[in-house]
CSV table of C-alpha atoms in Angstrom, one decimal:
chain,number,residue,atom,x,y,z
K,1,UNK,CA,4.2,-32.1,-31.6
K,2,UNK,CA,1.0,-32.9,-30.9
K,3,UNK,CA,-2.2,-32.1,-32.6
K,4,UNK,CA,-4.4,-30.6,-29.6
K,5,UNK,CA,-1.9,-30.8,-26.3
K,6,UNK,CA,-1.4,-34.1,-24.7
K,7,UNK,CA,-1.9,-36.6,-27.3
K,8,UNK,CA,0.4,-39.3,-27.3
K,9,UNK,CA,0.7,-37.7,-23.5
K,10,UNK,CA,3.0,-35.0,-24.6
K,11,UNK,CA,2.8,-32.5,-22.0
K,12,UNK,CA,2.6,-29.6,-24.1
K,13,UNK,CA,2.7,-26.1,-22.1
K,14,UNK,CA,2.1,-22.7,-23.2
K,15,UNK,CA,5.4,-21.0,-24.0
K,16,UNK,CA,6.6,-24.3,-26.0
K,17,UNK,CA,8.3,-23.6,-28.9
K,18,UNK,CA,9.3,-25.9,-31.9
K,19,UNK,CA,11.1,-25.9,-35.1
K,20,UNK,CA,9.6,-27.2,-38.6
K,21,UNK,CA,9.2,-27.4,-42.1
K,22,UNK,CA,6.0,-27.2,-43.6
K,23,UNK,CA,4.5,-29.1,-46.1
K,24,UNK,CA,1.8,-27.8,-47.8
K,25,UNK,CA,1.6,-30.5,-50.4
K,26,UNK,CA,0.9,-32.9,-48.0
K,27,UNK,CA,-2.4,-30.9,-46.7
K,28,UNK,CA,-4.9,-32.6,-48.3
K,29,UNK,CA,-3.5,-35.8,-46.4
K,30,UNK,CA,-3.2,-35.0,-43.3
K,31,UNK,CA,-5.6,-35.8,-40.7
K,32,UNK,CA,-4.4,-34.1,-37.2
K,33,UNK,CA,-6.0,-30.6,-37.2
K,34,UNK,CA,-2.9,-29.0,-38.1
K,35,UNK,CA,-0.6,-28.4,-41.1
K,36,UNK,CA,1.4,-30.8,-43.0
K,37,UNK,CA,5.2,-30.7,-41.5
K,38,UNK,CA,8.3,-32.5,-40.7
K,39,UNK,CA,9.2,-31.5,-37.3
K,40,UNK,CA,13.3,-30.2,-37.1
K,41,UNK,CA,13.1,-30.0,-33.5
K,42,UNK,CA,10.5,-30.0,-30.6
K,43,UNK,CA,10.2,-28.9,-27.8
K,44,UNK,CA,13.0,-25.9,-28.8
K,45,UNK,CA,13.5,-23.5,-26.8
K,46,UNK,CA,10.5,-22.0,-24.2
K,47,UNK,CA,9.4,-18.6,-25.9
K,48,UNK,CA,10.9,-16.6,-22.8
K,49,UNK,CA,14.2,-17.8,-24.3
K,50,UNK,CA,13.8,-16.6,-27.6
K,51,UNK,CA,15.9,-13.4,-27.5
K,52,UNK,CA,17.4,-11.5,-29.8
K,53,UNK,CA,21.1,-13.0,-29.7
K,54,UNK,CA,19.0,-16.2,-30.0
K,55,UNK,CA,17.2,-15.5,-33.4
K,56,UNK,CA,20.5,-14.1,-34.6
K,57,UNK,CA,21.8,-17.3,-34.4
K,58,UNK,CA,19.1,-19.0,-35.8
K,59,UNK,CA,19.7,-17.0,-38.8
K,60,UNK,CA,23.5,-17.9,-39.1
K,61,UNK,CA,22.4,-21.5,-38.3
K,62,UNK,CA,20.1,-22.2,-41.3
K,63,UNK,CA,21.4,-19.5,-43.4
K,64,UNK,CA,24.3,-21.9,-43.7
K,65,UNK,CA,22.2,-24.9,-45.0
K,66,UNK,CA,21.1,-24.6,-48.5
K,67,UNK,CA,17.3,-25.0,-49.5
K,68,UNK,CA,16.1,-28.6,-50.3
K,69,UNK,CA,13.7,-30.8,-52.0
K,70,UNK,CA,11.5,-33.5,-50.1
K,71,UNK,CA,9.8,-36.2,-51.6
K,72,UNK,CA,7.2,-38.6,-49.7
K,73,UNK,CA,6.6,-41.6,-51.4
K,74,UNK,CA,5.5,-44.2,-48.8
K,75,UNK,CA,3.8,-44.3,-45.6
K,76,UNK,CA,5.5,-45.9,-42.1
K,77,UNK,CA,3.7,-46.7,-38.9
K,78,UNK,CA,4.7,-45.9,-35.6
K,79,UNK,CA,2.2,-47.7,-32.8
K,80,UNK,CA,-1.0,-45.4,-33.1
K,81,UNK,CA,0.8,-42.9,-36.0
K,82,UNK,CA,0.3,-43.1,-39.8
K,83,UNK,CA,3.5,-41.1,-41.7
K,84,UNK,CA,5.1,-40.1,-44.4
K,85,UNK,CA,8.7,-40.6,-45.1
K,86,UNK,CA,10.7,-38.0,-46.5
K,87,UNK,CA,13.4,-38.8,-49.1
K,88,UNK,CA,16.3,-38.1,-48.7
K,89,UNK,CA,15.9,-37.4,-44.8
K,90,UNK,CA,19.6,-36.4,-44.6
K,91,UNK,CA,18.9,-32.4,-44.9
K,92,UNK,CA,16.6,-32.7,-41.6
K,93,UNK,CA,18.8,-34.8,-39.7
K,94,UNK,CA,21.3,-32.4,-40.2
K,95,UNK,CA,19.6,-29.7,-39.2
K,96,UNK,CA,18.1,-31.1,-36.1
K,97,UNK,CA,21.9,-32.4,-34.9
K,98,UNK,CA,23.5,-28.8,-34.9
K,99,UNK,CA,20.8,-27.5,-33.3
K,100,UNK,CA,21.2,-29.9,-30.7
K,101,UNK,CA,24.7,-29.4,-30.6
K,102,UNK,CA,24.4,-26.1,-29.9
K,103,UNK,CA,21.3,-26.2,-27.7
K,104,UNK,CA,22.2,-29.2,-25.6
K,105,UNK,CA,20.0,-28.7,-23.1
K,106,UNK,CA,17.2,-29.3,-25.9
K,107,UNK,CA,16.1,-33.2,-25.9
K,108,UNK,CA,14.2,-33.8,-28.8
K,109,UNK,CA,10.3,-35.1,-28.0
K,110,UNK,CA,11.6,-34.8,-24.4
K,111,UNK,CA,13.3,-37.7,-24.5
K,112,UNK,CA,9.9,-40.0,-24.7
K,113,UNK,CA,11.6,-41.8,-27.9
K,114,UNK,CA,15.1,-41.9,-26.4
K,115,UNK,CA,17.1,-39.6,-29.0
K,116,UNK,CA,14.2,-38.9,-31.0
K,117,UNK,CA,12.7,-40.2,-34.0
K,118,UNK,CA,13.7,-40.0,-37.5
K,119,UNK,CA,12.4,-37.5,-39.9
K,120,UNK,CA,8.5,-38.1,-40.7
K,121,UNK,CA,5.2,-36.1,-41.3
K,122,UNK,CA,2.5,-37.3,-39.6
K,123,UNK,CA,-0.8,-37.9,-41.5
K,124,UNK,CA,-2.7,-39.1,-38.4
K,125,UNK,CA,-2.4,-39.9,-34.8
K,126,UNK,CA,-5.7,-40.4,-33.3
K,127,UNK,CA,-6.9,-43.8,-33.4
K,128,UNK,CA,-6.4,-45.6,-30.5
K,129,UNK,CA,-5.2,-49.2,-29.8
K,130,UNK,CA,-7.3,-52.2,-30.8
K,131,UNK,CA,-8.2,-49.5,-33.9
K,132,UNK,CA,-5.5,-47.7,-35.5
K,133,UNK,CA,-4.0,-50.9,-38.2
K,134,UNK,CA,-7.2,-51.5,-39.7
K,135,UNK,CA,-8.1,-47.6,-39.3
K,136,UNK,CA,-4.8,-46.9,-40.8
K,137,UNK,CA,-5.3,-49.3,-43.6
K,138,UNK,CA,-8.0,-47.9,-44.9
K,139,UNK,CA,-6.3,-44.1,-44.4
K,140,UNK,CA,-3.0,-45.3,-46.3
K,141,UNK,CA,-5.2,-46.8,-49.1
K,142,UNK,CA,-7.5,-43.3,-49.8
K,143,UNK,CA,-4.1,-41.5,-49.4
K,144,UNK,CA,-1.4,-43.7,-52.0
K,145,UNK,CA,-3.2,-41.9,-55.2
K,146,UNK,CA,-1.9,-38.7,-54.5
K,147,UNK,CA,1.7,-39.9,-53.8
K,148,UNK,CA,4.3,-38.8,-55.0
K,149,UNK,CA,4.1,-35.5,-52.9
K,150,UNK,CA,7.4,-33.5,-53.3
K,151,UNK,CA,8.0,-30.3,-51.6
K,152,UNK,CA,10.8,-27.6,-52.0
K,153,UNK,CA,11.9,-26.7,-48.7
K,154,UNK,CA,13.0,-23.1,-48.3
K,155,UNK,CA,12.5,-22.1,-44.7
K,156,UNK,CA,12.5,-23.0,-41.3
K,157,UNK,CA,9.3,-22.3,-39.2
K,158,UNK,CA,9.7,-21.2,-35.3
K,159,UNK,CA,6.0,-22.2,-34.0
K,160,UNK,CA,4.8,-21.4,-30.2
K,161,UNK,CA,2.4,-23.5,-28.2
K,162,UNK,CA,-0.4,-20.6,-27.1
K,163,UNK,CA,-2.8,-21.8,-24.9
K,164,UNK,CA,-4.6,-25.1,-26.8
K,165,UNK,CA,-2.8,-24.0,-30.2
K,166,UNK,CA,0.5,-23.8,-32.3
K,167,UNK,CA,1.2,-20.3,-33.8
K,168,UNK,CA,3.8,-19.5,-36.3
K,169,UNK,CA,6.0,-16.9,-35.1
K,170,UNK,CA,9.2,-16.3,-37.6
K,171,UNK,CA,10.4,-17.9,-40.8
K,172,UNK,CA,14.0,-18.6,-40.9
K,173,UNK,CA,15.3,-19.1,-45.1
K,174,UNK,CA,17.7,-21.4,-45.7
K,175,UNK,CA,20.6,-21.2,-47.3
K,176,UNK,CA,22.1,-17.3,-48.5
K,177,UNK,CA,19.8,-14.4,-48.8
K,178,UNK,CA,20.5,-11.8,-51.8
């Protein structure tokens, strides 16, 4: 996801949809205009898709994966991108595979980063090249203090692209419901 539509030259549309798990731990270190989150899958499916027998679904799907505790203890770099890395990254990936599986049509990041990229939560994503080491230097340095950041992850967020902005439109729990 992108934080304002098209950087990174993500071509994102109205109607886009995508799957995450917020942070709000992270908050305070994040620098993109929008939450702290690991994305589980994006671009999901386009929000005339999202039916009835579809949230159904969704419910069985992470109804059957228990809740989970992140931790993000060190930052990684991706060309342009500061992150965090979540530990263990396992519960994600699993997650995004079986949606996948069962949604092949769904390419995750559109295929830009062949078969996607692993778990992360981006703290920024704005500088530009020539810029963003020595920008992101400085970032990682005023961020380390408040590391560890551990978050217990409960739910899975369906968000929708409307117009310039992501909206959240449904939680989906993990794991069984009383």
């Amino acid at each position: 996801m992108t934080d304002g539509g098209g950087a990174l030259g993500w071509p994102d549309v109205a109607g886009d949809t995508a799957l995450t798990i917020k942070v709000p731990e992270a908050d305070p270190l994040v620098r993109t205009g929008i939450a702290a989150h690991v994305t589980v899958l994006y671009p999901f499916l386009h929000e005339s898709r999202m039916d009835g027998a579809v949230h159904r679904e969704l419910l069985g799907l992470f109804r059957s994966h228990d809740a989970f505790e992140l931790t993000f203890t060190g930052f990684g770099r991706y060309p342009g991108v500061l992150y965090l890395d979540p530990t263990p990254a396992d519960p994600v990936r699993a997650l995004t595979k079986e949606l996948t599986a069962r949604w092949p049509e769904v390419v995750p990041y559109r295929g830009l980063f062949g078969e996607g990229l692993d778990p992360h939560l981006t703290v920024a994503n704005h500088e530009g090249p020539g810029t963003w080491e020595r920008a992101y230097d400085v970032l990682e340095a005023q961020c380390a203090p408040a590391l560890p950041v551990t978050s217990r992850i409960e739910a899975v967020h369906l968000i929708v692209r409307e117009g310039d902005r992501w909206r959240d439109r449904t939680a989906y729990r993990l794991g069984e419901t009383g």
